[in-house]
Amino acid sequence: MTPRRAASGLALALACLLAAGPAAARSTDRDQPMELDADSQDCNVADVNSTCVFSGNVVIRQGTLDVRASRAEVVRRNGDIEQVILTGKQATMKQQMDDGTMMNASADRIVYEPNRQILTLTGNFKVESPRGSNSGQKMVYNMGTGQMQSGGDGTRVRTVIQPKAQAGSRN
């Protein structure tokens, strides 16, 4: 999986978290060039088992996808992306959905594991869309099964589901 596909997968996973209807991450975004800006980059592209680190004011843009973090690590094993780790106070992501609405997410740490199809948000996470919101200290989302787990660790989680009429009228 290329870094472009990994970021697109991350966006799609977050979008699916609150999709009560057919809305999905902007499908044309994954066909756009990806821009990664940071104060510094440290990466060994010749090693198939390496970690590329982007640090300081990291900005990743691809179409309507906009990711911001203090640090981004792309971990490769055998040439495949094993993990994308975004950290900061807070790492944020926003993207327009195919239906025109916006999805926003933030957490102190966002870990995307494309081969396992697992997305983990920890540290004051919040995912918001016109359909609703989910917030707490930790959320694990399995993109393959659609299973989302939050809380259960002694912390509280909060979910708000907007009425269908209200969710469809927001932008």
PDB file of C-alpha atoms in Angstrom:
ATOM      1  CA  MET A   1       0.000   0.000   0.000  1.00  0.00           C
ATOM      2  CA  THR A   2       1.384   3.403  -0.962  1.00  0.00           C
ATOM      3  CA  PRO A   3       1.429   6.356   1.473  1.00  0.00           C
ATOM      4  CA  ARG A   4      -1.323   7.894  -0.687  1.00  0.00           C
ATOM      5  CA  ARG A   5      -3.569   4.831  -0.261  1.00  0.00           C
ATOM      6  CA  ALA A   6      -2.782   4.703   3.463  1.00  0.00           C
ATOM      7  CA  ALA A   7      -3.922   8.291   3.992  1.00  0.00           C
ATOM      8  CA  SER A   8      -7.008   7.767   1.833  1.00  0.00           C
ATOM      9  CA  GLY A   9      -7.813   4.666   3.882  1.00  0.00           C
ATOM     10  CA  LEU A  10      -7.417   6.690   7.076  1.00  0.00           C
ATOM     11  CA  ALA A  11      -9.842   9.292   5.796  1.00  0.00           C
ATOM     12  CA  LEU A  12     -12.361   6.681   4.711  1.00  0.00           C
ATOM     13  CA  ALA A  13     -12.148   4.927   8.072  1.00  0.00           C
ATOM     14  CA  LEU A  14     -12.872   8.116   9.985  1.00  0.00           C
ATOM     15  CA  ALA A  15     -15.704   8.999   7.627  1.00  0.00           C
ATOM     16  CA  CYS A  16     -17.322   5.606   8.127  1.00  0.00           C
ATOM     17  CA  LEU A  17     -17.368   6.038  11.901  1.00  0.00           C
ATOM     18  CA  LEU A  18     -20.353   8.327  11.771  1.00  0.00           C
ATOM     19  CA  ALA A  19     -21.943   7.373   8.485  1.00  0.00           C
ATOM     20  CA  ALA A  20     -25.578   6.755   9.328  1.00  0.00           C
ATOM     21  CA  GLY A  21     -26.383   7.035   5.639  1.00  0.00           C
ATOM     22  CA  PRO A  22     -24.587   6.707   2.324  1.00  0.00           C
ATOM     23  CA  ALA A  23     -22.059   9.522   2.904  1.00  0.00           C
ATOM     24  CA  ALA A  24     -18.443   8.529   2.409  1.00  0.00           C
ATOM     25  CA  ALA A  25     -15.117  10.290   2.144  1.00  0.00           C
ATOM     26  CA  ARG A  26     -14.800  12.278  -1.086  1.00  0.00           C
ATOM     27  CA  SER A  27     -14.157   9.436  -3.537  1.00  0.00           C
ATOM     28  CA  THR A  28     -12.129  11.619  -5.919  1.00  0.00           C
ATOM     29  CA  ASP A  29      -9.632  12.599  -3.184  1.00  0.00           C
ATOM     30  CA  ARG A  30      -7.631   9.376  -3.506  1.00  0.00           C
ATOM     31  CA  ASP A  31      -6.964  10.228  -7.172  1.00  0.00           C
ATOM     32  CA  GLN A  32      -5.438  13.598  -6.273  1.00  0.00           C
ATOM     33  CA  PRO A  33      -1.734  14.215  -5.593  1.00  0.00           C
ATOM     34  CA  MET A  34      -0.744  14.011  -1.947  1.00  0.00           C
ATOM     35  CA  GLU A  35       1.296  16.867  -0.466  1.00  0.00           C
ATOM     36  CA  LEU A  36       3.258  16.339   2.762  1.00  0.00           C
ATOM     37  CA  ASP A  37       4.797  19.422   4.365  1.00  0.00           C
ATOM     38  CA  ALA A  38       6.813  19.452   7.585  1.00  0.00           C
ATOM     39  CA  ASP A  39       9.675  21.296   9.241  1.00  0.00           C
ATOM     40  CA  SER A  40      11.829  18.169   8.785  1.00  0.00           C
ATOM     41  CA  GLN A  41      11.769  14.693   7.290  1.00  0.00           C
ATOM     42  CA  ASP A  42      13.924  11.658   8.108  1.00  0.00           C
ATOM     43  CA  CYS A  43      13.412   8.674   5.827  1.00  0.00           C
ATOM     44  CA  ASN A  44      15.426   5.815   4.340  1.00  0.00           C
ATOM     45  CA  VAL A  45      13.522   5.021   1.148  1.00  0.00           C
ATOM     46  CA  ALA A  46      15.961   2.238   0.165  1.00  0.00           C
ATOM     47  CA  ASP A  47      15.150   0.101   3.247  1.00  0.00           C
ATOM     48  CA  VAL A  48      11.919  -1.938   2.961  1.00  0.00           C
ATOM     49  CA  ASN A  49      11.785  -2.078   6.791  1.00  0.00           C
ATOM     50  CA  SER A  50      11.981   1.545   7.807  1.00  0.00           C
ATOM     51  CA  THR A  51      10.185   4.392   9.504  1.00  0.00           C
ATOM     52  CA  CYS A  52       9.791   7.736   7.771  1.00  0.00           C
ATOM     53  CA  VAL A  53       9.350  10.558  10.273  1.00  0.00           C
ATOM     54  CA  PHE A  54       7.877  13.931   9.401  1.00  0.00           C
ATOM     55  CA  SER A  55       8.083  16.381  12.292  1.00  0.00           C
ATOM     56  CA  GLY A  56       7.144  19.941  13.098  1.00  0.00           C
ATOM     57  CA  ASN A  57       3.952  21.455  11.730  1.00  0.00           C
ATOM     58  CA  VAL A  58       3.073  18.408   9.625  1.00  0.00           C
ATOM     59  CA  VAL A  59       0.409  19.098   7.008  1.00  0.00           C
ATOM     60  CA  ILE A  60      -0.892  16.363   4.694  1.00  0.00           C
ATOM     61  CA  ARG A  61      -3.297  17.372   1.931  1.00  0.00           C
ATOM     62  CA  GLN A  62      -4.977  15.272  -0.715  1.00  0.00           C
ATOM     63  CA  GLY A  63      -8.023  16.736  -2.428  1.00  0.00           C
ATOM     64  CA  THR A  64     -10.384  17.804   0.383  1.00  0.00           C
ATOM     65  CA  LEU A  65      -8.452  15.758   2.982  1.00  0.00           C
ATOM     66  CA  ASP A  66      -6.479  17.978   5.382  1.00  0.00           C
ATOM     67  CA  VAL A  67      -4.420  16.331   8.165  1.00  0.00           C
ATOM     68  CA  ARG A  68      -2.357  18.291  10.692  1.00  0.00           C
ATOM     69  CA  ALA A  69      -0.061  16.892  13.369  1.00  0.00           C
ATOM     70  CA  SER A  70       3.119  17.667  15.247  1.00  0.00           C
ATOM     71  CA  ARG A  71       4.609  14.408  14.015  1.00  0.00           C
ATOM     72  CA  ALA A  72       3.771  11.739  11.450  1.00  0.00           C
ATOM     73  CA  GLU A  73       5.490   8.358  11.272  1.00  0.00           C
ATOM     74  CA  VAL A  74       5.053   5.962   8.373  1.00  0.00           C
ATOM     75  CA  VAL A  75       6.258   2.482   9.392  1.00  0.00           C
ATOM     76  CA  ARG A  76       7.077   0.082   6.547  1.00  0.00           C
ATOM     77  CA  ARG A  77       7.626  -3.679   6.852  1.00  0.00           C
ATOM     78  CA  ASN A  78       8.662  -5.688   3.784  1.00  0.00           C
ATOM     79  CA  GLY A  79       7.885  -2.645   1.650  1.00  0.00           C
ATOM     80  CA  ASP A  80       4.255  -2.391   2.839  1.00  0.00           C
ATOM     81  CA  ILE A  81       2.942   0.325   5.108  1.00  0.00           C
ATOM     82  CA  GLU A  82       2.308  -1.303   8.487  1.00  0.00           C
ATOM     83  CA  GLN A  83       1.303   1.813  10.438  1.00  0.00           C
ATOM     84  CA  VAL A  84       0.714   5.520  10.044  1.00  0.00           C
ATOM     85  CA  ILE A  85       1.052   7.268  13.408  1.00  0.00           C
ATOM     86  CA  LEU A  86      -0.050  10.883  13.840  1.00  0.00           C
ATOM     87  CA  THR A  87       0.649  12.683  17.115  1.00  0.00           C
ATOM     88  CA  GLY A  88       0.204  16.159  18.524  1.00  0.00           C
ATOM     89  CA  LYS A  89      -1.889  18.265  20.834  1.00  0.00           C
ATOM     90  CA  GLN A  90      -4.006  17.549  18.858  1.00  0.00           C
ATOM     91  CA  ALA A  91      -3.616  15.747  15.560  1.00  0.00           C
ATOM     92  CA  THR A  92      -6.552  16.812  13.397  1.00  0.00           C
ATOM     93  CA  MET A  93      -8.190  15.684  10.220  1.00  0.00           C
ATOM     94  CA  LYS A  94     -10.992  17.107   8.132  1.00  0.00           C
ATOM     95  CA  GLN A  95     -12.468  15.984   4.862  1.00  0.00           C
ATOM     96  CA  GLN A  96     -15.469  16.703   2.711  1.00  0.00           C
ATOM     97  CA  MET A  97     -17.782  13.757   2.157  1.00  0.00           C
ATOM     98  CA  ASP A  98     -19.286  12.816  -1.206  1.00  0.00           C
ATOM     99  CA  ASP A  99     -22.576  14.340  -0.037  1.00  0.00           C
ATOM    100  CA  GLY A 100     -20.856  17.719   0.555  1.00  0.00           C
ATOM    101  CA  THR A 101     -20.864  17.597   4.366  1.00  0.00           C
ATOM    102  CA  MET A 102     -17.661  17.884   6.401  1.00  0.00           C
ATOM    103  CA  MET A 103     -16.176  15.341   8.793  1.00  0.00           C
ATOM    104  CA  ASN A 104     -13.712  16.457  11.493  1.00  0.00           C
ATOM    105  CA  ALA A 105     -11.608  14.299  13.804  1.00  0.00           C
ATOM    106  CA  SER A 106      -8.995  15.026  16.447  1.00  0.00           C
ATOM    107  CA  ALA A 107      -6.975  13.051  18.983  1.00  0.00           C
ATOM    108  CA  ASP A 108      -3.619  13.214  20.712  1.00  0.00           C
ATOM    109  CA  ARG A 109      -2.638  10.078  18.774  1.00  0.00           C
ATOM    110  CA  ILE A 110      -4.134   8.509  15.643  1.00  0.00           C
ATOM    111  CA  VAL A 111      -2.808   5.116  14.537  1.00  0.00           C
ATOM    112  CA  TYR A 112      -3.883   3.574  11.244  1.00  0.00           C
ATOM    113  CA  GLU A 113      -2.903  -0.033  10.478  1.00  0.00           C
ATOM    114  CA  PRO A 114      -3.905  -0.620   6.832  1.00  0.00           C
ATOM    115  CA  ASN A 115      -3.120  -4.360   6.695  1.00  0.00           C
ATOM    116  CA  ARG A 116      -5.243  -5.038   9.779  1.00  0.00           C
ATOM    117  CA  GLN A 117      -7.828  -2.401   8.789  1.00  0.00           C
ATOM    118  CA  ILE A 118      -7.667  -0.958  12.305  1.00  0.00           C
ATOM    119  CA  LEU A 119      -7.876   2.721  13.258  1.00  0.00           C
ATOM    120  CA  THR A 120      -7.148   3.732  16.871  1.00  0.00           C
ATOM    121  CA  LEU A 121      -7.720   7.227  18.265  1.00  0.00           C
ATOM    122  CA  THR A 122      -6.413   7.929  21.777  1.00  0.00           C
ATOM    123  CA  GLY A 123      -6.190  10.937  24.046  1.00  0.00           C
ATOM    124  CA  ASN A 124      -9.250  13.176  24.057  1.00  0.00           C
ATOM    125  CA  PHE A 125     -10.508  11.974  20.684  1.00  0.00           C
ATOM    126  CA  LYS A 126     -13.502  13.480  18.957  1.00  0.00           C
ATOM    127  CA  VAL A 127     -15.079  12.600  15.608  1.00  0.00           C
ATOM    128  CA  GLU A 128     -17.790  14.954  14.329  1.00  0.00           C
ATOM    129  CA  SER A 129     -20.049  15.101  11.298  1.00  0.00           C
ATOM    130  CA  PRO A 130     -23.530  16.476  10.697  1.00  0.00           C
ATOM    131  CA  ARG A 131     -24.794  12.959  11.527  1.00  0.00           C
ATOM    132  CA  GLY A 132     -23.362  13.067  15.032  1.00  0.00           C
ATOM    133  CA  SER A 133     -20.275  12.847  17.176  1.00  0.00           C
ATOM    134  CA  ASN A 134     -18.298  10.428  19.305  1.00  0.00           C
ATOM    135  CA  SER A 135     -15.726  11.439  21.919  1.00  0.00           C
ATOM    136  CA  GLY A 136     -13.711   9.959  24.756  1.00  0.00           C
ATOM    137  CA  GLN A 137     -10.215   8.744  25.590  1.00  0.00           C
ATOM    138  CA  LYS A 138      -9.858   5.765  23.256  1.00  0.00           C
ATOM    139  CA  MET A 139     -11.663   4.390  20.262  1.00  0.00           C
ATOM    140  CA  VAL A 140     -10.726   1.370  18.127  1.00  0.00           C
ATOM    141  CA  TYR A 141     -12.444   1.026  14.769  1.00  0.00           C
ATOM    142  CA  ASN A 142     -12.247  -2.100  12.587  1.00  0.00           C
ATOM    143  CA  MET A 143     -12.853  -0.945   9.016  1.00  0.00           C
ATOM    144  CA  GLY A 144     -13.330  -4.511   7.799  1.00  0.00           C
ATOM    145  CA  THR A 145     -16.141  -5.387  10.182  1.00  0.00           C
ATOM    146  CA  GLY A 146     -17.487  -1.918  11.044  1.00  0.00           C
ATOM    147  CA  GLN A 147     -17.007  -2.687  14.762  1.00  0.00           C
ATOM    148  CA  MET A 148     -16.286   0.412  16.878  1.00  0.00           C
ATOM    149  CA  GLN A 149     -15.214   0.109  20.519  1.00  0.00           C
ATOM    150  CA  SER A 150     -14.917   3.054  22.899  1.00  0.00           C
ATOM    151  CA  GLY A 151     -14.502   3.202  26.655  1.00  0.00           C
ATOM    152  CA  GLY A 152     -14.613   0.135  28.862  1.00  0.00           C
ATOM    153  CA  ASP A 153     -11.374   1.251  30.471  1.00  0.00           C
ATOM    154  CA  GLY A 154     -12.898   3.269  33.293  1.00  0.00           C
ATOM    155  CA  THR A 155     -13.293   6.408  31.183  1.00  0.00           C
ATOM    156  CA  ARG A 156     -16.528   7.765  29.772  1.00  0.00           C
ATOM    157  CA  VAL A 157     -17.517   8.046  26.120  1.00  0.00           C
ATOM    158  CA  ARG A 158     -20.093  10.321  24.600  1.00  0.00           C
ATOM    159  CA  THR A 159     -22.077   9.704  21.425  1.00  0.00           C
ATOM    160  CA  VAL A 160     -24.521  12.172  19.919  1.00  0.00           C
ATOM    161  CA  ILE A 161     -26.703  11.036  17.011  1.00  0.00           C
ATOM    162  CA  GLN A 162     -28.503  13.803  15.185  1.00  0.00           C
ATOM    163  CA  PRO A 163     -32.096  13.300  14.008  1.00  0.00           C
ATOM    164  CA  LYS A 164     -32.191  12.349  10.334  1.00  0.00           C
ATOM    165  CA  ALA A 165     -33.867  15.618   9.270  1.00  0.00           C
ATOM    166  CA  GLN A 166     -31.324  17.750  11.182  1.00  0.00           C
ATOM    167  CA  ALA A 167     -28.315  15.713   9.985  1.00  0.00           C
ATOM    168  CA  GLY A 168     -29.314  16.198   6.363  1.00  0.00           C
ATOM    169  CA  SER A 169     -29.776  19.964   6.688  1.00  0.00           C
ATOM    170  CA  ARG A 170     -26.283  20.773   8.046  1.00  0.00           C
ATOM    171  CA  ASN A 171     -23.162  21.482   6.065  1.00  0.00           C
TER     172      ASN A 171
END
